[in-house]
DNA sequence: TCAGTCATTGAACGTGGGTCAATAGATAGT
DNA sequence: ACTATCTATTGACCCACGTTCAATGACTGA
């Protein structure tokens, strides 16, 4: 449409533009639907130019996914200056916000790209690991040492949260506050169901009391 | 290689053969790596014939995924003649077995195909819903009514189990029995963290006592 | 104004999905 | 056994799309 003459940009600017454009297009299409043709047309460049900045469509896709994941991680960063439980609650709240604002974008990522190559999988593993690590840090501040089982449980819990939020958005059978409440409570429940701790410790967490000091 | 003459099969037999072949090939390749060329070569037929039985490669892929999912569902069917908790434990055990025996096959499915079209997503939603429904039935037998939140929690729990088993297989930092134990315990923990029930009820579950009769 | 650098283009190629008219393996009727 | 009919099967063809590359032209410094 816009048949302007050649527009010459610096490599950094062009590359950044293409990645950002890819992330934006994720709002309406799945990652695997981002064809070279579509990108080029949207950016007003020729198909060939894409390969001047990315060695293949696959690499372009991973860069787009990396940028989108980084954006999500940034948006949901917990406020470590606040008490651990509040920080966790705040991060979960931010996560719900993020998914609510970019539902398609997020689904395109989590459900749409998990397939691809090893590098793509690494991006998602890292993203989940980052989210899990934040939680583990919070738990550590609460005075708990995580066993291997509890560590695995935390990673599983991240998947639990993702699934719950996505499904909740599709149905919305109760309000946001209740979702936030159940997600926050589910973490200590899961983490402790995976440990040998006495039931009393679990209860102290769920009832929001201070953990028993060692 | 096997340059035999034309082999003429009945439509049902040929179609079944192709789907079964597709499922077998999933053990070594991701779903999106099942090219028409590969299928045809493996089956000893021409590429064109595939389109006599499936309207598109996409439809073929969904049929393969459907068959693989059905196989998994069948393999993990709970024994309803046993007490609810034992049935749950048995189903989880069977699920671990299944993933252990077909790790690549399973990963190809869960992580590799979630992307695709709406129909493909429906298959996975149905599979998870089936697994969740079984659990919900077990809980109902225990005398509990599930709230909307608890229902969502069960669906999320299925994702939790999938993630835990897949990650456990890759690292195996503790033995199978411990995994089974933590997964079994995690369900009541999660379901109840999503409900308004008193902590006492949760404790009664976790300590394996009878639920308090209403 | 000129030369040189390099972002950019557009034509061309290869691969793989999808179509279709022609072919041949089975079966039934004689 | 022979022939006719049916249809599973083929192979050539088309096209969309990722990818390559030599040619082009927009900028910079001299």
PDB file of C-alpha atoms in Angstrom, chain B residues 2-201:
ATOM      1  CA  UNK B   2      10.716 -52.251  -1.203  1.00  0.00           C
ATOM      2  CA  UNK B   3       9.734 -51.659  -4.799  1.00  0.00           C
ATOM      3  CA  UNK B   4       6.788 -54.021  -4.733  1.00  0.00           C
ATOM      4  CA  UNK B   5       3.914 -53.486  -7.084  1.00  0.00           C
ATOM      5  CA  UNK B   6       0.848 -51.622  -5.986  1.00  0.00           C
ATOM      6  CA  UNK B   7      -0.721 -52.949  -2.816  1.00  0.00           C
ATOM      7  CA  UNK B   8      -4.421 -52.326  -2.745  1.00  0.00           C
ATOM      8  CA  UNK B   9      -6.068 -52.153   0.680  1.00  0.00           C
ATOM      9  CA  UNK B  10      -9.579 -51.409   1.837  1.00  0.00           C
ATOM     10  CA  UNK B  11     -10.145 -47.780   2.789  1.00  0.00           C
ATOM     11  CA  UNK B  12     -10.593 -48.659   6.470  1.00  0.00           C
ATOM     12  CA  UNK B  13      -7.423 -50.734   6.612  1.00  0.00           C
ATOM     13  CA  UNK B  14      -5.343 -48.117   4.809  1.00  0.00           C
ATOM     14  CA  UNK B  15      -6.629 -45.276   6.914  1.00  0.00           C
ATOM     15  CA  UNK B  16      -6.037 -47.181  10.137  1.00  0.00           C
ATOM     16  CA  UNK B  17      -2.550 -48.141   8.980  1.00  0.00           C
ATOM     17  CA  UNK B  18      -1.621 -44.551   8.266  1.00  0.00           C
ATOM     18  CA  UNK B  19      -2.865 -43.268  11.612  1.00  0.00           C
ATOM     19  CA  UNK B  20      -1.125 -46.047  13.510  1.00  0.00           C
ATOM     20  CA  UNK B  21       2.036 -45.391  11.563  1.00  0.00           C
ATOM     21  CA  UNK B  22       1.795 -41.729  12.446  1.00  0.00           C
ATOM     22  CA  UNK B  23       1.508 -42.538  16.149  1.00  0.00           C
ATOM     23  CA  UNK B  24       4.538 -44.808  15.948  1.00  0.00           C
ATOM     24  CA  UNK B  25       6.588 -42.148  14.217  1.00  0.00           C
ATOM     25  CA  UNK B  26       5.729 -39.755  17.033  1.00  0.00           C
ATOM     26  CA  UNK B  27       8.173 -41.666  19.192  1.00  0.00           C
ATOM     27  CA  UNK B  28      11.087 -40.226  17.276  1.00  0.00           C
ATOM     28  CA  UNK B  29       9.739 -37.006  15.792  1.00  0.00           C
ATOM     29  CA  UNK B  30       7.510 -34.141  16.760  1.00  0.00           C
ATOM     30  CA  UNK B  31       4.081 -33.973  15.255  1.00  0.00           C
ATOM     31  CA  UNK B  32       4.954 -31.017  13.059  1.00  0.00           C
ATOM     32  CA  UNK B  33       7.871 -33.009  11.706  1.00  0.00           C
ATOM     33  CA  UNK B  34       5.589 -35.653  10.226  1.00  0.00           C
ATOM     34  CA  UNK B  35       5.804 -34.582   6.595  1.00  0.00           C
ATOM     35  CA  UNK B  36       3.631 -36.101   3.934  1.00  0.00           C
ATOM     36  CA  UNK B  37       6.791 -37.338   2.245  1.00  0.00           C
ATOM     37  CA  UNK B  38       7.869 -39.191   5.390  1.00  0.00           C
ATOM     38  CA  UNK B  39       4.509 -40.818   5.972  1.00  0.00           C
ATOM     39  CA  UNK B  40       4.172 -41.898   2.362  1.00  0.00           C
ATOM     40  CA  UNK B  41       7.680 -43.312   2.232  1.00  0.00           C
ATOM     41  CA  UNK B  42       7.249 -45.184   5.527  1.00  0.00           C
ATOM     42  CA  UNK B  43       3.918 -46.617   4.431  1.00  0.00           C
ATOM     43  CA  UNK B  44       5.155 -47.466   0.954  1.00  0.00           C
ATOM     44  CA  UNK B  45       2.565 -45.367  -0.808  1.00  0.00           C
ATOM     45  CA  UNK B  46       2.582 -42.260  -2.950  1.00  0.00           C
ATOM     46  CA  UNK B  47       2.202 -38.823  -1.413  1.00  0.00           C
ATOM     47  CA  UNK B  48      -1.018 -38.280  -3.272  1.00  0.00           C
ATOM     48  CA  UNK B  49      -2.748 -41.212  -1.618  1.00  0.00           C
ATOM     49  CA  UNK B  50      -2.593 -39.592   1.794  1.00  0.00           C
ATOM     50  CA  UNK B  51      -4.959 -36.937   0.504  1.00  0.00           C
ATOM     51  CA  UNK B  52      -7.412 -39.605  -0.553  1.00  0.00           C
ATOM     52  CA  UNK B  53      -7.934 -40.404   3.130  1.00  0.00           C
ATOM     53  CA  UNK B  54      -7.295 -37.052   4.777  1.00  0.00           C
ATOM     54  CA  UNK B  55      -8.385 -33.714   3.403  1.00  0.00           C
ATOM     55  CA  UNK B  56      -5.128 -32.114   4.447  1.00  0.00           C
ATOM     56  CA  UNK B  57      -1.937 -32.766   6.316  1.00  0.00           C
ATOM     57  CA  UNK B  58      -3.458 -30.845   9.195  1.00  0.00           C
ATOM     58  CA  UNK B  59      -6.411 -33.211   9.419  1.00  0.00           C
ATOM     59  CA  UNK B  60      -4.049 -36.153   9.346  1.00  0.00           C
ATOM     60  CA  UNK B  61      -2.114 -34.634  12.211  1.00  0.00           C
ATOM     61  CA  UNK B  62      -5.249 -34.161  14.288  1.00  0.00           C
ATOM     62  CA  UNK B  63      -6.237 -37.780  13.688  1.00  0.00           C
ATOM     63  CA  UNK B  64      -2.818 -38.963  14.808  1.00  0.00           C
ATOM     64  CA  UNK B  65      -3.018 -36.775  17.898  1.00  0.00           C
ATOM     65  CA  UNK B  66      -6.520 -38.010  18.618  1.00  0.00           C
ATOM     66  CA  UNK B  67      -5.384 -41.625  18.434  1.00  0.00           C
ATOM     67  CA  UNK B  68      -2.361 -41.010  20.639  1.00  0.00           C
ATOM     68  CA  UNK B  69      -4.449 -39.153  23.210  1.00  0.00           C
ATOM     69  CA  UNK B  70      -7.048 -41.922  23.228  1.00  0.00           C
ATOM     70  CA  UNK B  71      -4.313 -44.458  23.843  1.00  0.00           C
ATOM     71  CA  UNK B  72      -3.057 -42.459  26.799  1.00  0.00           C
ATOM     72  CA  UNK B  73      -6.550 -42.076  28.220  1.00  0.00           C
ATOM     73  CA  UNK B  74      -7.117 -45.803  27.870  1.00  0.00           C
ATOM     74  CA  UNK B  75      -3.850 -46.690  29.528  1.00  0.00           C
ATOM     75  CA  UNK B  76      -4.528 -44.522  32.563  1.00  0.00           C
ATOM     76  CA  UNK B  77      -8.107 -45.499  33.222  1.00  0.00           C
ATOM     77  CA  UNK B  78      -8.733 -45.643  36.979  1.00  0.00           C
ATOM     78  CA  UNK B  79     -10.075 -48.784  38.599  1.00  0.00           C
ATOM     79  CA  UNK B  80     -13.396 -47.556  39.942  1.00  0.00           C
ATOM     80  CA  UNK B  81     -13.985 -50.773  41.835  1.00  0.00           C
ATOM     81  CA  UNK B  82     -11.287 -49.799  44.305  1.00  0.00           C
ATOM     82  CA  UNK B  83     -11.547 -47.164  47.030  1.00  0.00           C
ATOM     83  CA  UNK B  84     -11.370 -43.631  45.605  1.00  0.00           C
ATOM     84  CA  UNK B  85      -7.951 -42.716  46.936  1.00  0.00           C
ATOM     85  CA  UNK B  86      -6.469 -45.980  45.738  1.00  0.00           C
ATOM     86  CA  UNK B  87      -8.092 -45.488  42.339  1.00  0.00           C
ATOM     87  CA  UNK B  88      -6.512 -42.058  42.115  1.00  0.00           C
ATOM     88  CA  UNK B  89      -3.156 -43.408  43.136  1.00  0.00           C
ATOM     89  CA  UNK B  90      -3.437 -46.213  40.615  1.00  0.00           C
ATOM     90  CA  UNK B  91      -4.328 -43.846  37.799  1.00  0.00           C
ATOM     91  CA  UNK B  92      -1.404 -41.590  38.652  1.00  0.00           C
ATOM     92  CA  UNK B  93       0.872 -44.610  38.747  1.00  0.00           C
ATOM     93  CA  UNK B  94      -0.339 -45.697  35.330  1.00  0.00           C
ATOM     94  CA  UNK B  95       0.201 -42.185  34.022  1.00  0.00           C
ATOM     95  CA  UNK B  96       3.780 -42.161  35.256  1.00  0.00           C
ATOM     96  CA  UNK B  97       4.305 -45.536  33.621  1.00  0.00           C
ATOM     97  CA  UNK B  98       2.888 -44.282  30.362  1.00  0.00           C
ATOM     98  CA  UNK B  99       5.081 -41.210  30.238  1.00  0.00           C
ATOM     99  CA  UNK B 100       8.107 -43.259  31.250  1.00  0.00           C
ATOM    100  CA  UNK B 101       7.518 -45.745  28.450  1.00  0.00           C
ATOM    101  CA  UNK B 102       6.766 -43.176  25.787  1.00  0.00           C
ATOM    102  CA  UNK B 103       8.626 -40.094  26.960  1.00  0.00           C
ATOM    103  CA  UNK B 104       9.311 -38.655  23.535  1.00  0.00           C
ATOM    104  CA  UNK B 105       5.962 -39.696  22.251  1.00  0.00           C
ATOM    105  CA  UNK B 106       4.246 -37.937  25.114  1.00  0.00           C
ATOM    106  CA  UNK B 107       6.348 -34.830  24.950  1.00  0.00           C
ATOM    107  CA  UNK B 108       5.759 -34.649  21.223  1.00  0.00           C
ATOM    108  CA  UNK B 109       2.107 -34.510  22.024  1.00  0.00           C
ATOM    109  CA  UNK B 110       1.779 -32.302  25.068  1.00  0.00           C
ATOM    110  CA  UNK B 111       4.487 -29.840  24.193  1.00  0.00           C
ATOM    111  CA  UNK B 112       4.631 -30.270  20.464  1.00  0.00           C
ATOM    112  CA  UNK B 113       1.105 -29.977  19.259  1.00  0.00           C
ATOM    113  CA  UNK B 114      -0.587 -27.591  21.618  1.00  0.00           C
ATOM    114  CA  UNK B 115       0.075 -24.913  19.070  1.00  0.00           C
ATOM    115  CA  UNK B 116      -1.834 -25.890  16.029  1.00  0.00           C
ATOM    116  CA  UNK B 117      -5.372 -25.176  14.982  1.00  0.00           C
ATOM    117  CA  UNK B 118      -8.578 -25.021  16.980  1.00  0.00           C
ATOM    118  CA  UNK B 119      -9.380 -28.683  16.443  1.00  0.00           C
ATOM    119  CA  UNK B 120      -6.021 -29.696  17.791  1.00  0.00           C
ATOM    120  CA  UNK B 121      -6.552 -27.563  20.860  1.00  0.00           C
ATOM    121  CA  UNK B 122      -9.935 -29.158  21.334  1.00  0.00           C
ATOM    122  CA  UNK B 123      -8.318 -32.581  21.457  1.00  0.00           C
ATOM    123  CA  UNK B 124      -6.019 -31.526  24.246  1.00  0.00           C
ATOM    124  CA  UNK B 125      -8.726 -29.713  26.137  1.00  0.00           C
ATOM    125  CA  UNK B 126     -10.854 -32.823  25.948  1.00  0.00           C
ATOM    126  CA  UNK B 127      -8.012 -35.020  27.095  1.00  0.00           C
ATOM    127  CA  UNK B 128      -7.307 -32.831  30.088  1.00  0.00           C
ATOM    128  CA  UNK B 129     -11.001 -32.491  30.777  1.00  0.00           C
ATOM    129  CA  UNK B 130     -11.345 -36.278  30.764  1.00  0.00           C
ATOM    130  CA  UNK B 131      -8.513 -36.654  33.224  1.00  0.00           C
ATOM    131  CA  UNK B 132      -9.887 -33.856  35.381  1.00  0.00           C
ATOM    132  CA  UNK B 133     -13.374 -35.318  35.292  1.00  0.00           C
ATOM    133  CA  UNK B 134     -12.106 -38.634  36.573  1.00  0.00           C
ATOM    134  CA  UNK B 135     -10.565 -36.848  39.505  1.00  0.00           C
ATOM    135  CA  UNK B 136     -13.707 -34.856  40.114  1.00  0.00           C
ATOM    136  CA  UNK B 137     -15.671 -38.090  40.186  1.00  0.00           C
ATOM    137  CA  UNK B 138     -13.305 -39.518  42.746  1.00  0.00           C
ATOM    138  CA  UNK B 139     -13.641 -36.421  44.901  1.00  0.00           C
ATOM    139  CA  UNK B 140     -17.406 -36.606  44.615  1.00  0.00           C
ATOM    140  CA  UNK B 141     -17.256 -40.150  45.933  1.00  0.00           C
ATOM    141  CA  UNK B 142     -15.343 -38.805  48.888  1.00  0.00           C
ATOM    142  CA  UNK B 143     -18.371 -36.756  49.762  1.00  0.00           C
ATOM    143  CA  UNK B 144     -17.252 -33.359  48.524  1.00  0.00           C
ATOM    144  CA  UNK B 145     -19.095 -30.887  46.391  1.00  0.00           C
ATOM    145  CA  UNK B 146     -16.731 -28.975  44.122  1.00  0.00           C
ATOM    146  CA  UNK B 147     -17.073 -25.236  43.870  1.00  0.00           C
ATOM    147  CA  UNK B 148     -16.268 -23.451  40.623  1.00  0.00           C
ATOM    148  CA  UNK B 149     -12.902 -22.566  42.062  1.00  0.00           C
ATOM    149  CA  UNK B 150     -12.140 -26.120  43.082  1.00  0.00           C
ATOM    150  CA  UNK B 151     -13.209 -27.294  39.641  1.00  0.00           C
ATOM    151  CA  UNK B 152     -10.755 -24.914  38.032  1.00  0.00           C
ATOM    152  CA  UNK B 153      -8.128 -26.052  40.499  1.00  0.00           C
ATOM    153  CA  UNK B 154      -8.551 -29.657  39.384  1.00  0.00           C
ATOM    154  CA  UNK B 155      -7.964 -28.679  35.774  1.00  0.00           C
ATOM    155  CA  UNK B 156      -4.918 -26.749  36.829  1.00  0.00           C
ATOM    156  CA  UNK B 157      -3.793 -29.753  38.829  1.00  0.00           C
ATOM    157  CA  UNK B 158      -3.750 -31.883  35.690  1.00  0.00           C
ATOM    158  CA  UNK B 159      -1.315 -29.411  34.182  1.00  0.00           C
ATOM    159  CA  UNK B 160       0.649 -29.612  37.423  1.00  0.00           C
ATOM    160  CA  UNK B 161       0.889 -33.383  37.176  1.00  0.00           C
ATOM    161  CA  UNK B 162       1.970 -33.279  33.550  1.00  0.00           C
ATOM    162  CA  UNK B 163       4.679 -30.758  34.257  1.00  0.00           C
ATOM    163  CA  UNK B 164       5.945 -32.588  37.326  1.00  0.00           C
ATOM    164  CA  UNK B 165       6.140 -35.969  35.608  1.00  0.00           C
ATOM    165  CA  UNK B 166       7.895 -34.603  32.532  1.00  0.00           C
ATOM    166  CA  UNK B 167      10.425 -32.688  34.604  1.00  0.00           C
ATOM    167  CA  UNK B 168      10.915 -35.610  36.974  1.00  0.00           C
ATOM    168  CA  UNK B 169      11.758 -37.921  34.087  1.00  0.00           C
ATOM    169  CA  UNK B 170      14.425 -35.537  32.875  1.00  0.00           C
ATOM    170  CA  UNK B 171      16.159 -35.250  36.225  1.00  0.00           C
ATOM    171  CA  UNK B 172      15.010 -38.122  38.471  1.00  0.00           C
ATOM    172  CA  UNK B 173      16.362 -36.565  41.636  1.00  0.00           C
ATOM    173  CA  UNK B 174      14.266 -38.867  43.804  1.00  0.00           C
ATOM    174  CA  UNK B 175      12.572 -42.191  43.343  1.00  0.00           C
ATOM    175  CA  UNK B 176       9.322 -42.999  41.632  1.00  0.00           C
ATOM    176  CA  UNK B 177       7.539 -43.819  44.862  1.00  0.00           C
ATOM    177  CA  UNK B 178       8.168 -40.348  46.230  1.00  0.00           C
ATOM    178  CA  UNK B 179       6.872 -38.782  43.036  1.00  0.00           C
ATOM    179  CA  UNK B 180       3.717 -40.826  43.233  1.00  0.00           C
ATOM    180  CA  UNK B 181       3.328 -39.838  46.856  1.00  0.00           C
ATOM    181  CA  UNK B 182       3.684 -36.121  46.281  1.00  0.00           C
ATOM    182  CA  UNK B 183       1.343 -36.149  43.281  1.00  0.00           C
ATOM    183  CA  UNK B 184      -1.321 -38.027  45.203  1.00  0.00           C
ATOM    184  CA  UNK B 185      -1.096 -35.684  48.145  1.00  0.00           C
ATOM    185  CA  UNK B 186      -1.062 -32.592  45.965  1.00  0.00           C
ATOM    186  CA  UNK B 187      -4.592 -33.059  44.683  1.00  0.00           C
ATOM    187  CA  UNK B 188      -6.481 -32.618  47.952  1.00  0.00           C
ATOM    188  CA  UNK B 189      -4.024 -29.900  48.904  1.00  0.00           C
ATOM    189  CA  UNK B 190      -4.758 -27.950  45.742  1.00  0.00           C
ATOM    190  CA  UNK B 191      -8.471 -28.632  45.588  1.00  0.00           C
ATOM    191  CA  UNK B 192      -8.954 -27.516  49.141  1.00  0.00           C
ATOM    192  CA  UNK B 193      -6.703 -24.500  48.874  1.00  0.00           C
ATOM    193  CA  UNK B 194      -9.231 -23.361  46.291  1.00  0.00           C
ATOM    194  CA  UNK B 195     -12.266 -23.847  48.500  1.00  0.00           C
ATOM    195  CA  UNK B 196     -13.676 -22.187  51.568  1.00  0.00           C
ATOM    196  CA  UNK B 197     -13.445 -25.339  53.618  1.00  0.00           C
ATOM    197  CA  UNK B 198     -12.034 -25.098  57.048  1.00  0.00           C
ATOM    198  CA  UNK B 199      -8.433 -26.000  57.522  1.00  0.00           C
ATOM    199  CA  UNK B 200      -9.546 -28.928  59.629  1.00  0.00           C
ATOM    200  CA  UNK B 201     -11.067 -30.574  56.582  1.00  0.00           C
TER     201      UNK B 201
END
